[in-house]
């Protein structure tokens, strides 16, 4: 589960390229685009501009380069030419990228136009919860510490943490050990050590935590139809703490 310093540097290059994908998305007017148009533009940017590979395409039989999850969609939303991003939506885009054999994984929830205050609060709290988890990462800490930090922040705001999906180790494969739960008890679970690389990707629901997978076999929605938000970074445990490998230019901890 641990990587050498040279391997982490190679992962950091993939992470840097992936961060530039999100910067590119920030420059687009997403409102009015279909989720398939967004998918196709991201594929073009990764392949043509970055000379990299979209790692999600073909993984587990999935035919697209990203997941587009709007409003009540928790995760794994499938791009569709008929699904148009509208003013007032919240939209999570989850993208993976491989360069020179190493994979990075990240996601962000965008506020599209005039978003209702309750939706803005959910998105802000979810981003804060991700960073609570990131700040808990250091040698000698446990995955339970990470999950607890996320869950405590979400629950304090009155939200629930999705338990059906989790973060994961990452490196040459998209999904490696360990599983990274977004809930837990301090001091429990796997002890972290220098060189571990994994994703932290909390999905926070406005209502109950329960989810339902739609008939397409991919799209996961909240059971109660309320909003869900997600943020994700790929991180590495360092000798003194944590390094965010997918940190975006100008991004600061919340």
PDB file of C-alpha atoms in Angstrom:
ATOM      1  CA  UNK A   1       0.000   0.000   0.000  1.00  0.00           C
ATOM      2  CA  UNK A   2       3.003   2.341   0.112  1.00  0.00           C
ATOM      3  CA  UNK A   3       4.776   4.094  -2.747  1.00  0.00           C
ATOM      4  CA  UNK A   4       8.392   5.201  -3.045  1.00  0.00           C
ATOM      5  CA  UNK A   5       9.236   8.918  -3.216  1.00  0.00           C
ATOM      6  CA  UNK A   6       9.835   8.570  -6.972  1.00  0.00           C
ATOM      7  CA  UNK A   7       6.481   6.871  -7.446  1.00  0.00           C
ATOM      8  CA  UNK A   8       4.706   9.598  -5.503  1.00  0.00           C
ATOM      9  CA  UNK A   9       6.355  12.218  -7.700  1.00  0.00           C
ATOM     10  CA  UNK A  10       5.026  10.374 -10.752  1.00  0.00           C
ATOM     11  CA  UNK A  11       1.558  10.354  -9.189  1.00  0.00           C
ATOM     12  CA  UNK A  12       1.935  14.061  -8.430  1.00  0.00           C
ATOM     13  CA  UNK A  13       2.496  14.724 -12.141  1.00  0.00           C
ATOM     14  CA  UNK A  14      -0.773  12.926 -12.940  1.00  0.00           C
ATOM     15  CA  UNK A  15      -2.398  14.931 -10.170  1.00  0.00           C
ATOM     16  CA  UNK A  16      -1.058  18.203 -11.572  1.00  0.00           C
ATOM     17  CA  UNK A  17      -2.459  17.385 -14.997  1.00  0.00           C
ATOM     18  CA  UNK A  18      -5.807  16.416 -13.494  1.00  0.00           C
ATOM     19  CA  UNK A  19      -5.924  19.682 -11.543  1.00  0.00           C
ATOM     20  CA  UNK A  20      -5.561  21.506 -14.865  1.00  0.00           C
ATOM     21  CA  UNK A  21      -8.681  19.704 -16.121  1.00  0.00           C
ATOM     22  CA  UNK A  22     -10.653  21.297 -13.295  1.00  0.00           C
ATOM     23  CA  UNK A  23      -9.134  24.692 -14.047  1.00  0.00           C
ATOM     24  CA  UNK A  24     -10.256  24.212 -17.655  1.00  0.00           C
ATOM     25  CA  UNK A  25     -13.772  23.339 -16.492  1.00  0.00           C
ATOM     26  CA  UNK A  26     -13.819  26.456 -14.321  1.00  0.00           C
ATOM     27  CA  UNK A  27     -13.357  28.469 -17.507  1.00  0.00           C
ATOM     28  CA  UNK A  28     -16.352  26.952 -19.275  1.00  0.00           C
ATOM     29  CA  UNK A  29     -19.951  28.143 -19.087  1.00  0.00           C
ATOM     30  CA  UNK A  30     -21.487  24.889 -17.909  1.00  0.00           C
ATOM     31  CA  UNK A  31     -25.073  26.157 -17.849  1.00  0.00           C
ATOM     32  CA  UNK A  32     -26.742  25.182 -21.100  1.00  0.00           C
ATOM     33  CA  UNK A  33     -24.292  22.391 -21.887  1.00  0.00           C
ATOM     34  CA  UNK A  34     -25.393  18.777 -21.899  1.00  0.00           C
ATOM     35  CA  UNK A  35     -23.515  16.458 -19.587  1.00  0.00           C
ATOM     36  CA  UNK A  36     -22.359  14.564 -22.697  1.00  0.00           C
ATOM     37  CA  UNK A  37     -20.906  17.780 -24.140  1.00  0.00           C
ATOM     38  CA  UNK A  38     -18.979  18.298 -20.903  1.00  0.00           C
ATOM     39  CA  UNK A  39     -17.733  14.711 -21.067  1.00  0.00           C
ATOM     40  CA  UNK A  40     -16.585  15.112 -24.668  1.00  0.00           C
ATOM     41  CA  UNK A  41     -14.762  18.384 -23.962  1.00  0.00           C
ATOM     42  CA  UNK A  42     -12.939  16.837 -20.991  1.00  0.00           C
ATOM     43  CA  UNK A  43     -11.928  13.863 -23.138  1.00  0.00           C
ATOM     44  CA  UNK A  44     -10.607  16.193 -25.823  1.00  0.00           C
ATOM     45  CA  UNK A  45      -8.655  18.252 -23.292  1.00  0.00           C
ATOM     46  CA  UNK A  46      -7.082  15.211 -21.590  1.00  0.00           C
ATOM     47  CA  UNK A  47      -6.136  13.448 -24.806  1.00  0.00           C
ATOM     48  CA  UNK A  48      -5.180  16.361 -27.079  1.00  0.00           C
ATOM     49  CA  UNK A  49      -3.934  19.059 -24.721  1.00  0.00           C
ATOM     50  CA  UNK A  50      -2.476  16.974 -21.890  1.00  0.00           C
ATOM     51  CA  UNK A  51      -1.392  13.917 -23.900  1.00  0.00           C
ATOM     52  CA  UNK A  52      -2.786  11.734 -21.126  1.00  0.00           C
ATOM     53  CA  UNK A  53      -5.383   8.985 -20.820  1.00  0.00           C
ATOM     54  CA  UNK A  54      -8.860   9.374 -19.273  1.00  0.00           C
ATOM     55  CA  UNK A  55      -8.634   6.455 -16.863  1.00  0.00           C
ATOM     56  CA  UNK A  56     -12.368   5.966 -16.298  1.00  0.00           C
ATOM     57  CA  UNK A  57     -13.157   5.211 -19.933  1.00  0.00           C
ATOM     58  CA  UNK A  58     -13.378   1.446 -20.314  1.00  0.00           C
ATOM     59  CA  UNK A  59     -12.945   0.791 -16.587  1.00  0.00           C
ATOM     60  CA  UNK A  60     -15.525  -1.822 -15.505  1.00  0.00           C
ATOM     61  CA  UNK A  61     -17.146  -1.413 -18.919  1.00  0.00           C
ATOM     62  CA  UNK A  62     -17.881   2.292 -18.387  1.00  0.00           C
ATOM     63  CA  UNK A  63     -18.021   4.179 -21.683  1.00  0.00           C
ATOM     64  CA  UNK A  64     -17.248   7.744 -20.605  1.00  0.00           C
ATOM     65  CA  UNK A  65     -14.373   9.789 -19.185  1.00  0.00           C
ATOM     66  CA  UNK A  66     -16.212  11.245 -16.185  1.00  0.00           C
ATOM     67  CA  UNK A  67     -19.274  11.071 -13.971  1.00  0.00           C
ATOM     68  CA  UNK A  68     -21.767  13.967 -14.039  1.00  0.00           C
ATOM     69  CA  UNK A  69     -23.905  13.977 -10.882  1.00  0.00           C
ATOM     70  CA  UNK A  70     -26.575  16.716 -10.650  1.00  0.00           C
ATOM     71  CA  UNK A  71     -28.657  17.686  -7.639  1.00  0.00           C
ATOM     72  CA  UNK A  72     -30.062  14.472  -6.086  1.00  0.00           C
ATOM     73  CA  UNK A  73     -27.523  12.257  -7.895  1.00  0.00           C
ATOM     74  CA  UNK A  74     -25.000  11.068  -5.309  1.00  0.00           C
ATOM     75  CA  UNK A  75     -22.365   9.656  -7.664  1.00  0.00           C
ATOM     76  CA  UNK A  76     -21.713   7.791 -10.922  1.00  0.00           C
ATOM     77  CA  UNK A  77     -24.083   9.897 -13.029  1.00  0.00           C
ATOM     78  CA  UNK A  78     -23.752   8.915 -16.699  1.00  0.00           C
ATOM     79  CA  UNK A  79     -23.235  11.662 -19.327  1.00  0.00           C
ATOM     80  CA  UNK A  80     -26.283  12.115 -21.547  1.00  0.00           C
ATOM     81  CA  UNK A  81     -27.000  14.370 -24.521  1.00  0.00           C
ATOM     82  CA  UNK A  82     -30.514  14.981 -23.192  1.00  0.00           C
ATOM     83  CA  UNK A  83     -29.393  16.075 -19.711  1.00  0.00           C
ATOM     84  CA  UNK A  84     -28.856  19.843 -19.785  1.00  0.00           C
ATOM     85  CA  UNK A  85     -27.150  21.695 -16.946  1.00  0.00           C
ATOM     86  CA  UNK A  86     -29.509  24.406 -15.713  1.00  0.00           C
ATOM     87  CA  UNK A  87     -29.235  27.574 -13.686  1.00  0.00           C
ATOM     88  CA  UNK A  88     -29.710  26.682 -10.023  1.00  0.00           C
ATOM     89  CA  UNK A  89     -28.207  23.179 -10.305  1.00  0.00           C
ATOM     90  CA  UNK A  90     -25.383  21.791  -8.244  1.00  0.00           C
ATOM     91  CA  UNK A  91     -23.171  19.605 -10.431  1.00  0.00           C
ATOM     92  CA  UNK A  92     -20.442  17.194  -9.388  1.00  0.00           C
ATOM     93  CA  UNK A  93     -17.889  16.217 -12.021  1.00  0.00           C
ATOM     94  CA  UNK A  94     -15.632  13.277 -11.103  1.00  0.00           C
ATOM     95  CA  UNK A  95     -12.604  12.788 -13.356  1.00  0.00           C
ATOM     96  CA  UNK A  96      -9.681  10.349 -13.407  1.00  0.00           C
ATOM     97  CA  UNK A  97      -6.481  10.661 -15.420  1.00  0.00           C
ATOM     98  CA  UNK A  98      -3.523   8.379 -16.105  1.00  0.00           C
ATOM     99  CA  UNK A  99      -0.076   9.546 -17.191  1.00  0.00           C
ATOM    100  CA  UNK A 100       2.966   7.288 -17.479  1.00  0.00           C
ATOM    101  CA  UNK A 101       1.131   4.461 -15.734  1.00  0.00           C
ATOM    102  CA  UNK A 102      -0.013   6.422 -12.668  1.00  0.00           C
ATOM    103  CA  UNK A 103      -3.597   7.460 -11.918  1.00  0.00           C
ATOM    104  CA  UNK A 104      -5.075  10.482 -10.117  1.00  0.00           C
ATOM    105  CA  UNK A 105      -8.726  10.938  -9.145  1.00  0.00           C
ATOM    106  CA  UNK A 106     -10.586  14.090  -8.115  1.00  0.00           C
ATOM    107  CA  UNK A 107     -14.040  15.654  -8.113  1.00  0.00           C
ATOM    108  CA  UNK A 108     -15.687  18.992  -7.459  1.00  0.00           C
ATOM    109  CA  UNK A 109     -19.263  20.215  -7.081  1.00  0.00           C
ATOM    110  CA  UNK A 110     -20.025  23.384  -9.029  1.00  0.00           C
ATOM    111  CA  UNK A 111     -22.710  25.931  -8.188  1.00  0.00           C
ATOM    112  CA  UNK A 112     -24.480  26.716 -11.458  1.00  0.00           C
ATOM    113  CA  UNK A 113     -25.813  30.264 -11.578  1.00  0.00           C
ATOM    114  CA  UNK A 114     -28.308  31.357  -8.931  1.00  0.00           C
ATOM    115  CA  UNK A 115     -28.211  28.424  -6.504  1.00  0.00           C
ATOM    116  CA  UNK A 116     -30.583  28.328  -3.525  1.00  0.00           C
ATOM    117  CA  UNK A 117     -29.001  29.146  -0.145  1.00  0.00           C
ATOM    118  CA  UNK A 118     -29.710  25.675   1.261  1.00  0.00           C
ATOM    119  CA  UNK A 119     -27.883  24.083  -1.688  1.00  0.00           C
ATOM    120  CA  UNK A 120     -24.940  26.472  -1.321  1.00  0.00           C
ATOM    121  CA  UNK A 121     -24.678  25.554   2.346  1.00  0.00           C
ATOM    122  CA  UNK A 122     -24.604  21.827   1.533  1.00  0.00           C
ATOM    123  CA  UNK A 123     -21.858  22.294  -1.059  1.00  0.00           C
ATOM    124  CA  UNK A 124     -19.781  24.494   1.244  1.00  0.00           C
ATOM    125  CA  UNK A 125     -20.118  22.057   4.141  1.00  0.00           C
ATOM    126  CA  UNK A 126     -19.137  19.110   1.939  1.00  0.00           C
ATOM    127  CA  UNK A 127     -15.982  20.866   0.789  1.00  0.00           C
ATOM    128  CA  UNK A 128     -15.173  21.734   4.400  1.00  0.00           C
ATOM    129  CA  UNK A 129     -15.722  18.095   5.406  1.00  0.00           C
ATOM    130  CA  UNK A 130     -13.244  16.916   2.768  1.00  0.00           C
ATOM    131  CA  UNK A 131     -10.612  19.220   4.182  1.00  0.00           C
ATOM    132  CA  UNK A 132     -11.380  18.122   7.751  1.00  0.00           C
ATOM    133  CA  UNK A 133     -10.581  14.602   6.582  1.00  0.00           C
ATOM    134  CA  UNK A 134      -7.438  15.677   4.735  1.00  0.00           C
ATOM    135  CA  UNK A 135      -6.115  17.513   7.786  1.00  0.00           C
ATOM    136  CA  UNK A 136      -6.490  14.316   9.850  1.00  0.00           C
ATOM    137  CA  UNK A 137      -3.998  12.481   7.610  1.00  0.00           C
ATOM    138  CA  UNK A 138      -0.499  11.966   9.032  1.00  0.00           C
ATOM    139  CA  UNK A 139       1.760   9.038   9.958  1.00  0.00           C
ATOM    140  CA  UNK A 140       0.406   7.240  13.012  1.00  0.00           C
ATOM    141  CA  UNK A 141      -3.157   8.497  12.554  1.00  0.00           C
ATOM    142  CA  UNK A 142      -5.845   6.012  11.537  1.00  0.00           C
ATOM    143  CA  UNK A 143      -8.475   5.864   8.829  1.00  0.00           C
ATOM    144  CA  UNK A 144     -11.005   6.044  11.649  1.00  0.00           C
ATOM    145  CA  UNK A 145      -9.605   9.471  12.519  1.00  0.00           C
ATOM    146  CA  UNK A 146     -10.167  10.610   8.938  1.00  0.00           C
ATOM    147  CA  UNK A 147     -13.724   9.279   8.750  1.00  0.00           C
ATOM    148  CA  UNK A 148     -14.606  10.700  12.144  1.00  0.00           C
ATOM    149  CA  UNK A 149     -13.424  14.195  11.203  1.00  0.00           C
ATOM    150  CA  UNK A 150     -15.619  14.145   8.088  1.00  0.00           C
ATOM    151  CA  UNK A 151     -18.698  12.703   9.767  1.00  0.00           C
ATOM    152  CA  UNK A 152     -18.514  15.020  12.770  1.00  0.00           C
ATOM    153  CA  UNK A 153     -18.451  18.105  10.536  1.00  0.00           C
ATOM    154  CA  UNK A 154     -21.320  16.893   8.352  1.00  0.00           C
ATOM    155  CA  UNK A 155     -23.526  15.871  11.264  1.00  0.00           C
ATOM    156  CA  UNK A 156     -22.887  19.144  13.072  1.00  0.00           C
ATOM    157  CA  UNK A 157     -24.443  20.890  10.056  1.00  0.00           C
ATOM    158  CA  UNK A 158     -27.434  18.545  10.114  1.00  0.00           C
ATOM    159  CA  UNK A 159     -26.426  16.389   7.146  1.00  0.00           C
ATOM    160  CA  UNK A 160     -25.823  12.672   6.653  1.00  0.00           C
ATOM    161  CA  UNK A 161     -22.777  10.864   5.239  1.00  0.00           C
ATOM    162  CA  UNK A 162     -23.295   8.302   2.473  1.00  0.00           C
ATOM    163  CA  UNK A 163     -22.075   4.905   3.674  1.00  0.00           C
ATOM    164  CA  UNK A 164     -22.591   2.881   0.502  1.00  0.00           C
ATOM    165  CA  UNK A 165     -19.489   4.321  -1.231  1.00  0.00           C
ATOM    166  CA  UNK A 166     -16.022   5.206  -0.025  1.00  0.00           C
ATOM    167  CA  UNK A 167     -12.570   6.434  -0.955  1.00  0.00           C
ATOM    168  CA  UNK A 168      -9.838   4.028  -1.974  1.00  0.00           C
ATOM    169  CA  UNK A 169      -6.164   3.422  -2.424  1.00  0.00           C
ATOM    170  CA  UNK A 170      -4.850   4.491  -5.812  1.00  0.00           C
ATOM    171  CA  UNK A 171      -1.678   4.243  -7.857  1.00  0.00           C
ATOM    172  CA  UNK A 172      -1.084   2.110 -10.934  1.00  0.00           C
ATOM    173  CA  UNK A 173      -4.679   0.908 -10.490  1.00  0.00           C
ATOM    174  CA  UNK A 174      -7.676   3.165  -9.983  1.00  0.00           C
ATOM    175  CA  UNK A 175      -8.901   1.151  -7.014  1.00  0.00           C
ATOM    176  CA  UNK A 176      -6.352  -0.300  -4.607  1.00  0.00           C
ATOM    177  CA  UNK A 177      -6.358  -1.037  -0.888  1.00  0.00           C
ATOM    178  CA  UNK A 178      -7.344   0.393   1.517  1.00  0.00           C
ATOM    179  CA  UNK A 179     -11.009   1.388   1.560  1.00  0.00           C
ATOM    180  CA  UNK A 180     -11.382   4.877   3.023  1.00  0.00           C
ATOM    181  CA  UNK A 181     -14.685   5.280   4.858  1.00  0.00           C
ATOM    182  CA  UNK A 182     -16.078   8.752   5.474  1.00  0.00           C
ATOM    183  CA  UNK A 183     -17.302   7.873   8.956  1.00  0.00           C
ATOM    184  CA  UNK A 184     -15.613   6.149  11.873  1.00  0.00           C
ATOM    185  CA  UNK A 185     -14.274   6.245  15.395  1.00  0.00           C
ATOM    186  CA  UNK A 186     -11.019   7.961  16.363  1.00  0.00           C
ATOM    187  CA  UNK A 187      -8.098   5.584  16.830  1.00  0.00           C
ATOM    188  CA  UNK A 188      -9.701   2.711  14.922  1.00  0.00           C
ATOM    189  CA  UNK A 189      -8.943   1.207  11.541  1.00  0.00           C
ATOM    190  CA  UNK A 190      -5.757   1.027   9.532  1.00  0.00           C
ATOM    191  CA  UNK A 191      -2.816   3.033  10.867  1.00  0.00           C
ATOM    192  CA  UNK A 192      -1.434   5.428   8.290  1.00  0.00           C
ATOM    193  CA  UNK A 193       2.216   5.381   7.292  1.00  0.00           C
ATOM    194  CA  UNK A 194       4.418   7.417   4.981  1.00  0.00           C
ATOM    195  CA  UNK A 195       3.998   6.554   1.314  1.00  0.00           C
ATOM    196  CA  UNK A 196       0.339   5.558   1.374  1.00  0.00           C
ATOM    197  CA  UNK A 197      -1.744   7.103  -1.400  1.00  0.00           C
ATOM    198  CA  UNK A 198      -5.543   7.158  -1.445  1.00  0.00           C
ATOM    199  CA  UNK A 199      -8.609   9.234  -2.245  1.00  0.00           C
ATOM    200  CA  UNK A 200     -10.859  11.005   0.225  1.00  0.00           C
ATOM    201  CA  UNK A 201     -14.230  11.706  -1.426  1.00  0.00           C
ATOM    202  CA  UNK A 202     -17.119  12.301   0.983  1.00  0.00           C
ATOM    203  CA  UNK A 203     -20.656  12.289  -0.373  1.00  0.00           C
ATOM    204  CA  UNK A 204     -22.864  14.357   1.931  1.00  0.00           C
ATOM    205  CA  UNK A 205     -26.657  14.269   1.724  1.00  0.00           C
ATOM    206  CA  UNK A 206     -29.073  17.026   2.640  1.00  0.00           C
ATOM    207  CA  UNK A 207     -31.502  14.410   3.958  1.00  0.00           C
ATOM    208  CA  UNK A 208     -31.069  10.750   4.820  1.00  0.00           C
ATOM    209  CA  UNK A 209     -27.970   8.753   3.916  1.00  0.00           C
ATOM    210  CA  UNK A 210     -29.750   5.975   2.032  1.00  0.00           C
ATOM    211  CA  UNK A 211     -29.187   5.698  -1.711  1.00  0.00           C
ATOM    212  CA  UNK A 212     -30.755   3.912  -4.686  1.00  0.00           C
ATOM    213  CA  UNK A 213     -29.043   2.782  -7.892  1.00  0.00           C
ATOM    214  CA  UNK A 214     -31.089   3.458 -11.028  1.00  0.00           C
ATOM    215  CA  UNK A 215     -31.851   0.938 -13.756  1.00  0.00           C
ATOM    216  CA  UNK A 216     -28.831   1.994 -15.835  1.00  0.00           C
ATOM    217  CA  UNK A 217     -26.711   0.197 -13.240  1.00  0.00           C
ATOM    218  CA  UNK A 218     -24.531   3.267 -12.607  1.00  0.00           C
ATOM    219  CA  UNK A 219     -26.454   6.342 -11.473  1.00  0.00           C
ATOM    220  CA  UNK A 220     -26.858   6.531  -7.682  1.00  0.00           C
ATOM    221  CA  UNK A 221     -29.469   8.908  -6.238  1.00  0.00           C
ATOM    222  CA  UNK A 222     -30.653   9.855  -2.774  1.00  0.00           C
ATOM    223  CA  UNK A 223     -33.565   7.690  -1.685  1.00  0.00           C
ATOM    224  CA  UNK A 224     -35.507  10.717  -0.429  1.00  0.00           C
ATOM    225  CA  UNK A 225     -34.844  12.863  -3.520  1.00  0.00           C
ATOM    226  CA  UNK A 226     -32.940  15.524  -1.578  1.00  0.00           C
ATOM    227  CA  UNK A 227     -29.653  17.042  -2.701  1.00  0.00           C
ATOM    228  CA  UNK A 228     -26.228  15.424  -2.455  1.00  0.00           C
ATOM    229  CA  UNK A 229     -22.766  16.965  -2.893  1.00  0.00           C
ATOM    230  CA  UNK A 230     -19.255  15.559  -3.179  1.00  0.00           C
ATOM    231  CA  UNK A 231     -15.632  16.701  -3.296  1.00  0.00           C
ATOM    232  CA  UNK A 232     -12.582  14.486  -3.782  1.00  0.00           C
ATOM    233  CA  UNK A 233      -8.801  14.676  -3.744  1.00  0.00           C
ATOM    234  CA  UNK A 234      -6.001  12.150  -4.118  1.00  0.00           C
ATOM    235  CA  UNK A 235      -3.548  12.435  -1.204  1.00  0.00           C
ATOM    236  CA  UNK A 236      -0.234  10.977  -0.087  1.00  0.00           C
ATOM    237  CA  UNK A 237       0.896  10.446   3.510  1.00  0.00           C
ATOM    238  CA  UNK A 238       4.214  12.251   4.005  1.00  0.00           C
ATOM    239  CA  UNK A 239       6.778  12.024   6.799  1.00  0.00           C
ATOM    240  CA  UNK A 240       5.153  14.969   8.542  1.00  0.00           C
ATOM    241  CA  UNK A 241       1.554  14.991   7.369  1.00  0.00           C
ATOM    242  CA  UNK A 242      -0.223  14.966   4.026  1.00  0.00           C
ATOM    243  CA  UNK A 243       0.318  16.106   0.448  1.00  0.00           C
ATOM    244  CA  UNK A 244      -2.688  16.767  -1.776  1.00  0.00           C
ATOM    245  CA  UNK A 245      -1.609  15.420  -5.167  1.00  0.00           C
ATOM    246  CA  UNK A 246      -4.587  16.860  -7.055  1.00  0.00           C
ATOM    247  CA  UNK A 247      -4.542  20.343  -5.502  1.00  0.00           C
ATOM    248  CA  UNK A 248      -5.784  22.929  -7.979  1.00  0.00           C
ATOM    249  CA  UNK A 249      -4.014  26.268  -8.612  1.00  0.00           C
ATOM    250  CA  UNK A 250      -5.330  28.860  -6.203  1.00  0.00           C
ATOM    251  CA  UNK A 251      -7.231  26.279  -4.141  1.00  0.00           C
ATOM    252  CA  UNK A 252      -7.031  26.719  -0.391  1.00  0.00           C
ATOM    253  CA  UNK A 253      -8.150  24.512   2.472  1.00  0.00           C
ATOM    254  CA  UNK A 254     -11.655  25.228   3.732  1.00  0.00           C
TER     255      UNK A 254
END
